[in-house]
Amino acid sequence: MGGDSYDELIGPDGTPREHASRLVHNLNALGRDRLLDAGARRDAIFMQQGITFALAGDSGEMLDRPFPLDLVPRAIPAAEWADIERGLIQRVRALNAFCDDIYHDAQIVKAGVIPWSLIVGRSAFARAAHGIRPPGGVYCHVSGCDLVRDHDGSWKVLEDNVRTPSGVSYVLENRRAMRRLVPQLFRDHNVRPVDDYPALLLDALRAAAPASDEHPTVVVWTPGTYNSAYFEHAYLARQMGVELVEATDLVVRDNVCFITTTRGLARVHVIYRRIDDAYIDPIEFRPDSLLGIPGLMRAYRAGNVTIANAVGTGAVDDKAVYPYVPAMIKFYLGEEAILDNVPTYHLSDPDNLESALARLDQLVVKPTSESGGAGVFIGPTATDEEVAVQTKLVRADPRRWIAQELVHLSTVPTVQPDGTLEPRYVDLRPFVVYGRDLSVIPGGLTRVALPAGEMIVNSSRGGGSKDTWVLDDANGADTPPPPQSVFTTSSMRTAPITTWESQQQQQQQA
Amino acid sequence: MLARIAHELFGLGRSVAHADHAARILEGALSLQLEGRHDDPSALTLSLESLLAMRGVASDGAPPSQDEVLRILVADPTHPGSIVASINAGRERARAVRDVISLEMWETINILQMHICRDDLPSKLRNEPSAVFDEIRDRCALFWGVQRRSMLRDEGWSFLNAGAEIEAADMVARMLVVTLNVARDTVGDDDTRDGSALTLLRAVGGLQAFRRTTSAAPTLLRVARFLVFHTAFPDSIVASVEGLRRALVRADPTPDQSPPILRLNRLSSDLALRRHLDPTPGDLIDTLLMVQQELADVDQAIVARYFAGAHRPSLTSPGGMAS
């Protein structure tokens, strides 16, 4: 693994990459002990502030753990970020156009670019949303596209999230915590700020309000305190200064949506919902949903309330649709995709199926219609037995699966329990907000797989996160080489975490 | 303001006030145990049994041990009146209103829960109970302190305070009913035994206030009157009732049409009248029972008027209103 992977701070010769040289210098100046001290303070502060996520304990009970923020940031130079930003804006524009298209004329289908059966066969395709065009034609108000960096340093889109992407609260909290815990690392850097995100989001949501004489009332809709992302829902509501509501607070009368207040009903114009389509209205979707609001879809269809992200966006970020995104960009925008996809194969195609099954131990296989790393199979780290099981699963229903070439995730030095740094795999989830225009929050959430060799970065699998810096050119002077290093030189230079590679070799021998 | 959020804030105020008062009462009672007055049959103490009686736990004959009482009243998360149950409930409520209260308020109650509601609580209660009670009192005081400084003075503020006031009045009333019941036949104004009187005062942190306002010795009856009627003492029942009334008036656009406020107006004037009747212990008990009943009715009226849309069933105090 390590040998093939691109490290974002350290070059192949073991010296810091140019944009990271000051950061590496600052890390060395900080030293191992102070890094460990800051880590201990971080855990205490996060527990006190309840910046936690629930993780199942040994005996199955749910425990609150401090959200694991690694104190070594990931740095991206401004010039590189400019390309990512353009690529993301282009991609979300196309996804938004696709969403509008499939719930109206489906021209992309008529043009033969994407088969209709593929779109309409998605469980997330919302027939109830047909013909509804939200104000401004915006469907994907908030998007989070997961990016990875291949061994040659090129950025690729791993998947799109345009339903209710989460994680942005950690971007903001991570930055706040980093400024408090390790201010020394910021020295001689111009790090682009991220804290105007709540204002950006509120503007976008207000811009999406249905035309009305009143000042639009925006609310954040959470499934409740037991939802694993409740911290984020409350955080965003607080930061935007709007009400955080649950289904029981909302009521629809005469196709108009209201909240129940201490003084009676008050009109709501925009609902930033953090709950899946299936649960929002028991009349139109799942009748067993206790979380939903009866009549909400009627109010939505009547244009009296905006739901963000729009109903039906789940059909757009589905893993089965993903391979067509470059074609979408071409079709709607007449441009070549700036950000590449990872090569992906539909297993419903018999040729793809056979060639994929023949080399399953080299591929990543993902179920469609799932999110959050659930059901993902990584061939190169799987045992023979697991490969056999997966083969059976895929054969049973090939349409449920896609196969992807393995991307050699990039690495970033990450603090170990003894205070030294070792490379760990990361991905990046930048957030795009679509209001009157599109904007991208600088950086985004870098997720890091903390166990050595682990490639799934989701926090449910022991993943942590890193602050992500977009660096404008700083005025600082060139820094001298550090006297003493917290980097375990061997690991940084030769990247000896060979678990993955050796497993691959074993498999090839087997 | 959302009816649900107002309801949660009201409950949060109650939870914090409950934990605070329960810790004070227990500490006062325990310190009295140490001084060994129980060999005097006429000594009036907040006995361990009466502590249980306050929370509606029936005694099965044998006098309960201190460990047993602390387990039930402090550490048992399943007993609805226990301190741990209140703190857990308070933290859950604070979590549900995190977008409304300040970060400092949330942190205070989150830390309180982290420090107190732990597996080693029973052993801490055995070894250094007052350290536990101190921390609870300090954290609760900090909660109200940061609330004063950091919370917007809006409806939410009013409902949070209303919850604290109604709980304070209820706790003091319970404590007095139990103590006076034990003493009702033996106490007069000439009674100089001050054991339970001092405990009562300590339990509400009112010893100094009493001394400053009253030159006479702190007998049980004088202290009880002080705790019911003294308008300038913030934890007296009249002061809490008035605080509750003011909080609701502030939150209500039409207070003169509000059933809970009208009830509280009546209760206030009733208490002002009874104050001048020179009550005996029996009269005081009647007054306190009346207050408890009125507060239970006010609680229902508050739920009906302000929280009608909220999904939780009618909120009762962590231990249940006037049982």
mmCIF file of C-alpha atoms in Angstrom, chain A residues 44 47-51 64 176 225-227 230-231 234 237-238 242-246 248-249 259-263, chain B residues 1-6 91-92 95-99 101 103 106-107 110-111 114 155 159 251 253 305-306 309 311:
data_model
loop_
_atom_site.group_PDB
_atom_site.id
_atom_site.type_symbol
_atom_site.label_atom_id
_atom_site.label_comp_id
_atom_site.label_asym_id
_atom_site.label_seq_id
_atom_site.Cartn_x
_atom_site.Cartn_y
_atom_site.Cartn_z
ATOM 1 C CA ALA A 44 -11.203 16.377 27.261
ATOM 2 C CA MET A 47 -16.095 15.160 25.676
ATOM 3 C CA GLN A 48 -17.050 18.240 27.693
ATOM 4 C CA GLN A 49 -18.630 19.907 24.709
ATOM 5 C CA GLY A 50 -20.275 16.698 23.632
ATOM 6 C CA ILE A 51 -18.566 16.686 20.238
ATOM 7 C CA ASP A 64 -20.178 8.370 23.281
ATOM 8 C CA ARG A 176 -11.885 25.864 15.948
ATOM 9 C CA THR A 225 -31.598 13.450 19.449
ATOM 10 C CA TYR A 226 -30.944 9.765 18.837
ATOM 11 C CA ASN A 227 -29.797 10.323 15.270
ATOM 12 C CA TYR A 230 -27.836 15.113 15.786
ATOM 13 C CA PHE A 231 -24.811 17.100 16.900
ATOM 14 C CA ALA A 234 -28.204 21.253 16.345
ATOM 15 C CA ALA A 237 -29.411 25.417 13.556
ATOM 16 C CA ARG A 238 -27.549 27.256 16.299
ATOM 17 C CA VAL A 242 -32.935 29.135 13.109
ATOM 18 C CA GLU A 243 -35.206 26.633 14.837
ATOM 19 C CA LEU A 244 -34.227 22.983 15.021
ATOM 20 C CA VAL A 245 -37.475 21.099 14.530
ATOM 21 C CA GLU A 246 -38.701 17.531 14.757
ATOM 22 C CA THR A 248 -43.988 16.735 15.814
ATOM 23 C CA ASP A 249 -43.250 20.459 15.583
ATOM 24 C CA ILE A 259 -44.429 25.046 13.220
ATOM 25 C CA THR A 260 -46.210 24.718 16.552
ATOM 26 C CA THR A 261 -45.022 27.492 18.836
ATOM 27 C CA THR A 262 -45.950 28.618 22.325
ATOM 28 C CA ARG A 263 -48.172 31.213 20.644
ATOM 29 C CA MET B 1 -40.656 29.719 20.168
ATOM 30 C CA LEU B 2 -41.348 26.070 19.389
ATOM 31 C CA ALA B 3 -43.733 24.577 21.907
ATOM 32 C CA ARG B 4 -41.550 21.480 22.188
ATOM 33 C CA ILE B 5 -38.440 23.525 22.892
ATOM 34 C CA ALA B 6 -40.274 25.604 25.509
ATOM 35 C CA ARG B 91 -28.608 16.466 30.063
ATOM 36 C CA GLU B 92 -30.938 14.827 27.556
ATOM 37 C CA ARG B 95 -29.157 18.126 24.235
ATOM 38 C CA ALA B 96 -32.606 18.563 22.744
ATOM 39 C CA VAL B 97 -32.347 22.358 23.097
ATOM 40 C CA ARG B 98 -28.692 22.726 22.219
ATOM 41 C CA ASP B 99 -29.482 25.193 19.499
ATOM 42 C CA ILE B 101 -29.081 27.448 25.110
ATOM 43 C CA LEU B 103 -22.552 26.468 24.666
ATOM 44 C CA TRP B 106 -24.586 22.865 27.683
ATOM 45 C CA GLU B 107 -21.003 22.234 28.716
ATOM 46 C CA ASN B 110 -22.638 17.795 30.198
ATOM 47 C CA ILE B 111 -19.673 17.910 32.567
ATOM 48 C CA MET B 114 -19.881 13.059 33.098
ATOM 49 C CA GLU B 155 -39.263 33.197 25.941
ATOM 50 C CA PHE B 159 -39.625 28.880 30.550
ATOM 51 C CA ALA B 251 -43.480 34.855 28.164
ATOM 52 C CA PRO B 253 -48.526 37.955 25.151
ATOM 53 C CA ARG B 305 -51.492 26.678 27.453
ATOM 54 C CA TYR B 306 -47.927 26.711 26.173
ATOM 55 C CA GLY B 309 -48.283 20.971 20.523
ATOM 56 C CA HIS B 311 -45.138 15.535 21.832
#
